[in-house]
PDB file of C-alpha atoms in Angstrom:
ATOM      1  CA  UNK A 402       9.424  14.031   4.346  1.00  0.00           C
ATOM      2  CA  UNK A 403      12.392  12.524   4.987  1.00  0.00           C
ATOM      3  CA  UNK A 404      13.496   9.192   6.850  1.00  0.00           C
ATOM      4  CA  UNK A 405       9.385   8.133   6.626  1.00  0.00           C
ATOM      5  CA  UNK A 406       9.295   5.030   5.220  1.00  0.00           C
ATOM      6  CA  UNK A 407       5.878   3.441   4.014  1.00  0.00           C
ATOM      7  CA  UNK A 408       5.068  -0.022   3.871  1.00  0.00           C
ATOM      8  CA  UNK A 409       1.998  -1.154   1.400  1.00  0.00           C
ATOM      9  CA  UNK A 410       0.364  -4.428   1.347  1.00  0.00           C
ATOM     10  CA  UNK A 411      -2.001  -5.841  -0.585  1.00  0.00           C
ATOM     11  CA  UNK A 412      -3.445  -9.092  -0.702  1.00  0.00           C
ATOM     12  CA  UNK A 413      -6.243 -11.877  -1.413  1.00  0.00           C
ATOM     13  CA  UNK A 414      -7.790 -14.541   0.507  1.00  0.00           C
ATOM     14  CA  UNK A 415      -6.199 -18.064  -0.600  1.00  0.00           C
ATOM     15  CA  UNK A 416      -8.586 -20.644  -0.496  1.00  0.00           C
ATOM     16  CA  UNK A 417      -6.635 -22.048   2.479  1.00  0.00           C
ATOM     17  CA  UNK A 418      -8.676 -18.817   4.434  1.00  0.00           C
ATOM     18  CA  UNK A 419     -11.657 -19.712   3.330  1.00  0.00           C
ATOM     19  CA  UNK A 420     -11.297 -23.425   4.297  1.00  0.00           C
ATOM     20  CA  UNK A 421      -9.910 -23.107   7.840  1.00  0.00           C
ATOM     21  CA  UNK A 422     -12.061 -22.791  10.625  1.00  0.00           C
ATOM     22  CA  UNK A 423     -14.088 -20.045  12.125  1.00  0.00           C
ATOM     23  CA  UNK A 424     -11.470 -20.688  15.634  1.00  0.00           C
ATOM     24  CA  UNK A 425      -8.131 -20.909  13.253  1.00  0.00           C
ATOM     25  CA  UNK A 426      -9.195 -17.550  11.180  1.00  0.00           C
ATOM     26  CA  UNK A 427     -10.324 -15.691  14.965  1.00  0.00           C
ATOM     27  CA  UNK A 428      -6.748 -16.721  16.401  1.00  0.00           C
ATOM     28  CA  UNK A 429      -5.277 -15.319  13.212  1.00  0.00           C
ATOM     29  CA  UNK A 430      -6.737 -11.655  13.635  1.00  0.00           C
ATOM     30  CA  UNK A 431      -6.615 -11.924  17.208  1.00  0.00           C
ATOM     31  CA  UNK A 432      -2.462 -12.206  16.639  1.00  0.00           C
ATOM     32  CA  UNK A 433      -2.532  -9.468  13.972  1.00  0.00           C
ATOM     33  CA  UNK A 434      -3.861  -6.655  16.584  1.00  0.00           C
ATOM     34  CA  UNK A 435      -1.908  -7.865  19.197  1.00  0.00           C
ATOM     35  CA  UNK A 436       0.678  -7.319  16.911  1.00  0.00           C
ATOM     36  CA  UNK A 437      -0.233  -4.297  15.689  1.00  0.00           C
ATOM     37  CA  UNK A 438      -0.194  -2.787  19.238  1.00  0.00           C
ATOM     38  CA  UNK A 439       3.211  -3.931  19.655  1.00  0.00           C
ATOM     39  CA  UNK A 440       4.182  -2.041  15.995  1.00  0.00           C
ATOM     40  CA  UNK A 441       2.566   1.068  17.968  1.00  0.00           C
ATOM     41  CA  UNK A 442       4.898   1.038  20.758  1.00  0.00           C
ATOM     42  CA  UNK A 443       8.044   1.130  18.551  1.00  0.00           C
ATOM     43  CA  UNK A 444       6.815   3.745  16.347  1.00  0.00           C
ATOM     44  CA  UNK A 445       4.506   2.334  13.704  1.00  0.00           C
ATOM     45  CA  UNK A 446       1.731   4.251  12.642  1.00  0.00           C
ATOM     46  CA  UNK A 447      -1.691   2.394  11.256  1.00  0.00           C
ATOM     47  CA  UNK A 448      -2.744   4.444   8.146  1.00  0.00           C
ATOM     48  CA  UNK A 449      -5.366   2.408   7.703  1.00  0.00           C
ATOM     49  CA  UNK A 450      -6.845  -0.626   6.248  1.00  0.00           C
ATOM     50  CA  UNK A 451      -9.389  -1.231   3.267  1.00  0.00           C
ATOM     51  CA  UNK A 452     -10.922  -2.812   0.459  1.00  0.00           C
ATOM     52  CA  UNK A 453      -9.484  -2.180  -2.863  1.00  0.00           C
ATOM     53  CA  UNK A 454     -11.754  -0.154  -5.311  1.00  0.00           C
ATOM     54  CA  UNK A 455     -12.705  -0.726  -8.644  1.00  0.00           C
ATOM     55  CA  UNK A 456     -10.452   1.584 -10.874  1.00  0.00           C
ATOM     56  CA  UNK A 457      -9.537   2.421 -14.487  1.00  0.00           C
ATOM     57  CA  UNK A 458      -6.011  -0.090 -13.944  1.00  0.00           C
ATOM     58  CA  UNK A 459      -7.454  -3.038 -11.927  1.00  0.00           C
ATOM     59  CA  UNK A 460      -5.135  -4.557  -9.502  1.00  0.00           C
ATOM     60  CA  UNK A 461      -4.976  -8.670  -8.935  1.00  0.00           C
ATOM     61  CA  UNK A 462      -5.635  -7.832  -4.839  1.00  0.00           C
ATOM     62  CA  UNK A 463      -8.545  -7.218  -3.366  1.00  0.00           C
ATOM     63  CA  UNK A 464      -7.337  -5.654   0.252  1.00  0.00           C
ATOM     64  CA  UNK A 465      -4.623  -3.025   1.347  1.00  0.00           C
ATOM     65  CA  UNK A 466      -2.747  -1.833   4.452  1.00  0.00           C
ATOM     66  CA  UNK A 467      -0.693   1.119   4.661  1.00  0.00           C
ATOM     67  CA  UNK A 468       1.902   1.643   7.607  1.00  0.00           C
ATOM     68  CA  UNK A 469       4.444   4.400   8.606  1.00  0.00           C
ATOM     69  CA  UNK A 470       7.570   3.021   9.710  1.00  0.00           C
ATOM     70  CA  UNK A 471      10.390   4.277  11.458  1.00  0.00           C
ATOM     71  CA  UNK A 472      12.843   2.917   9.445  1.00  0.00           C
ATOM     72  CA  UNK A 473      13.694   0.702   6.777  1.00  0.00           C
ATOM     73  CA  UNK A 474      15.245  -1.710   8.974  1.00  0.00           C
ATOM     74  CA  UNK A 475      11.681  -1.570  11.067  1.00  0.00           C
ATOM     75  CA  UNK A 476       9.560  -2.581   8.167  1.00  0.00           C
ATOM     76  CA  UNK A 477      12.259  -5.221   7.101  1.00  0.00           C
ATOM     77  CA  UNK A 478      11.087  -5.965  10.484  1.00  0.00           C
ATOM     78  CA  UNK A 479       7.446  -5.580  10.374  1.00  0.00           C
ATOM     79  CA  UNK A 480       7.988  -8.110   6.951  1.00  0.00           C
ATOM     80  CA  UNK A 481       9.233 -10.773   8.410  1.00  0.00           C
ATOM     81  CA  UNK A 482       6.321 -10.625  11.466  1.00  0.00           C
ATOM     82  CA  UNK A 483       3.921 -10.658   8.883  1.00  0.00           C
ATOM     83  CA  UNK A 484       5.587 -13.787   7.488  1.00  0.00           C
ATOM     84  CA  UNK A 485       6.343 -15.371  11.099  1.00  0.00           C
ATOM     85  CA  UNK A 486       2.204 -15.083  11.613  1.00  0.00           C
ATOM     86  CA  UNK A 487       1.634 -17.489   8.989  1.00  0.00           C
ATOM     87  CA  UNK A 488      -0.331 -15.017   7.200  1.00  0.00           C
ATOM     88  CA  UNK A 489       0.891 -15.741   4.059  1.00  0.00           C
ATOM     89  CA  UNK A 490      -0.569 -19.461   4.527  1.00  0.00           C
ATOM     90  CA  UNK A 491      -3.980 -17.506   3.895  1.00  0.00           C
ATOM     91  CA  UNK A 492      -3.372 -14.969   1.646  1.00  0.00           C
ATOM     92  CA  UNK A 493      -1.702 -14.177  -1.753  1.00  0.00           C
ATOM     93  CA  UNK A 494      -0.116 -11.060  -0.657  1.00  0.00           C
ATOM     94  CA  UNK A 495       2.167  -8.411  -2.948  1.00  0.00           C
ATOM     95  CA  UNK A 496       4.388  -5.600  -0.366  1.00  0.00           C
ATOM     96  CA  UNK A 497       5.950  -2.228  -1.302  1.00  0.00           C
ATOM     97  CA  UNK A 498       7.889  -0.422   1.141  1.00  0.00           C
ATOM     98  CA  UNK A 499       9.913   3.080   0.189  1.00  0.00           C
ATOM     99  CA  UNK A 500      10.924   6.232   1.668  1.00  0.00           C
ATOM    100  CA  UNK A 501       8.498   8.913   1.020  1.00  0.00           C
ATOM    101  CA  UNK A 502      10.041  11.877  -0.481  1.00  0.00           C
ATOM    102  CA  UNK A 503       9.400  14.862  -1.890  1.00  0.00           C
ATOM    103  CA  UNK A 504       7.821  14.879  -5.916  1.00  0.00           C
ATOM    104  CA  UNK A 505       9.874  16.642  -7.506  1.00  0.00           C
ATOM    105  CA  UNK A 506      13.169  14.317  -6.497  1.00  0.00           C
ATOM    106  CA  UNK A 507      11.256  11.574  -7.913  1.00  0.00           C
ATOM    107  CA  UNK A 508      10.480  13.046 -11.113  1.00  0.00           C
ATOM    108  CA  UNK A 509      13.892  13.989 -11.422  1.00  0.00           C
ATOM    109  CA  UNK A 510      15.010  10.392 -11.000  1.00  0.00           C
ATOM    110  CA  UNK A 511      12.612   9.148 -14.086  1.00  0.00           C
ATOM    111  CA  UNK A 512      13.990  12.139 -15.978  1.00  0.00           C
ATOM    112  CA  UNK A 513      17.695  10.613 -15.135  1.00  0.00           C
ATOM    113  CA  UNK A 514      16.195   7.029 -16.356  1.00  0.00           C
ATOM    114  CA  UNK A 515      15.223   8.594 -19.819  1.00  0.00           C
ATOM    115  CA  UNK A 516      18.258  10.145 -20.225  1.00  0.00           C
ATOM    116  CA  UNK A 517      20.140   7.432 -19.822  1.00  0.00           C
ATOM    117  CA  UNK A 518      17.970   5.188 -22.099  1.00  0.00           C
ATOM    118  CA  UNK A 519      19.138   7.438 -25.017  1.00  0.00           C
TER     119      UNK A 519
END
């Protein structure tokens, strides 16, 4: 799993979404997929989009995307589209991007962190 980096959003509507027109929120979407088929041709995979669930640790957001990326330079990349859209006009949006890697290298590192703590 190496050199995959994933990029998470999550967001809510502001109430600048819900008080723009049906035209302004259309061109808006209309961008994002035209976008998104760009992201495609350099390498960005789509994981998929959703609503977020009820669960037993509530989050503040109410939607999520999840993207592959290339690289980390490509979703520093993909970031600053999202912000060049003027999405962040409409929504109240939180973003996590990391390399996956394997478990057991990450558990190591929080093993590290408590040992250091001591």
């Amino acid at each position: 799993m190496c050199n995959m980096y994933v990029v998470v959003e999550t967001w809510t509507p502001k109430p600048a979404f819900f008080a723009a027109d049906e035209e302004a929120r259309n061109d808006l979407f209309i961008g994002i997929q035209e976008a998104m088929k760009q992201l495609a041709d350099i390498g960005f995979v789509t994981l998929g989009w959703g609503r977020v669930e009820p669960a037993a640790q509530p989050v503040s957001y109410e939607w999520f995307a999840v993207w592959q990326a290339p690289s980390r330079e490509q979703a520093d990349a993909f970031l600053g589209g999202v912000e060049r859209s003027g999405w962040y006009t409409y929504f109240e949006q939180s973003n996590v991007v990391g390399e996956l890697r394997p478990a057991d290298a990450v558990i190591a590192e929080h093993l590290a962190l408590e040992a250091e703590v001591k």
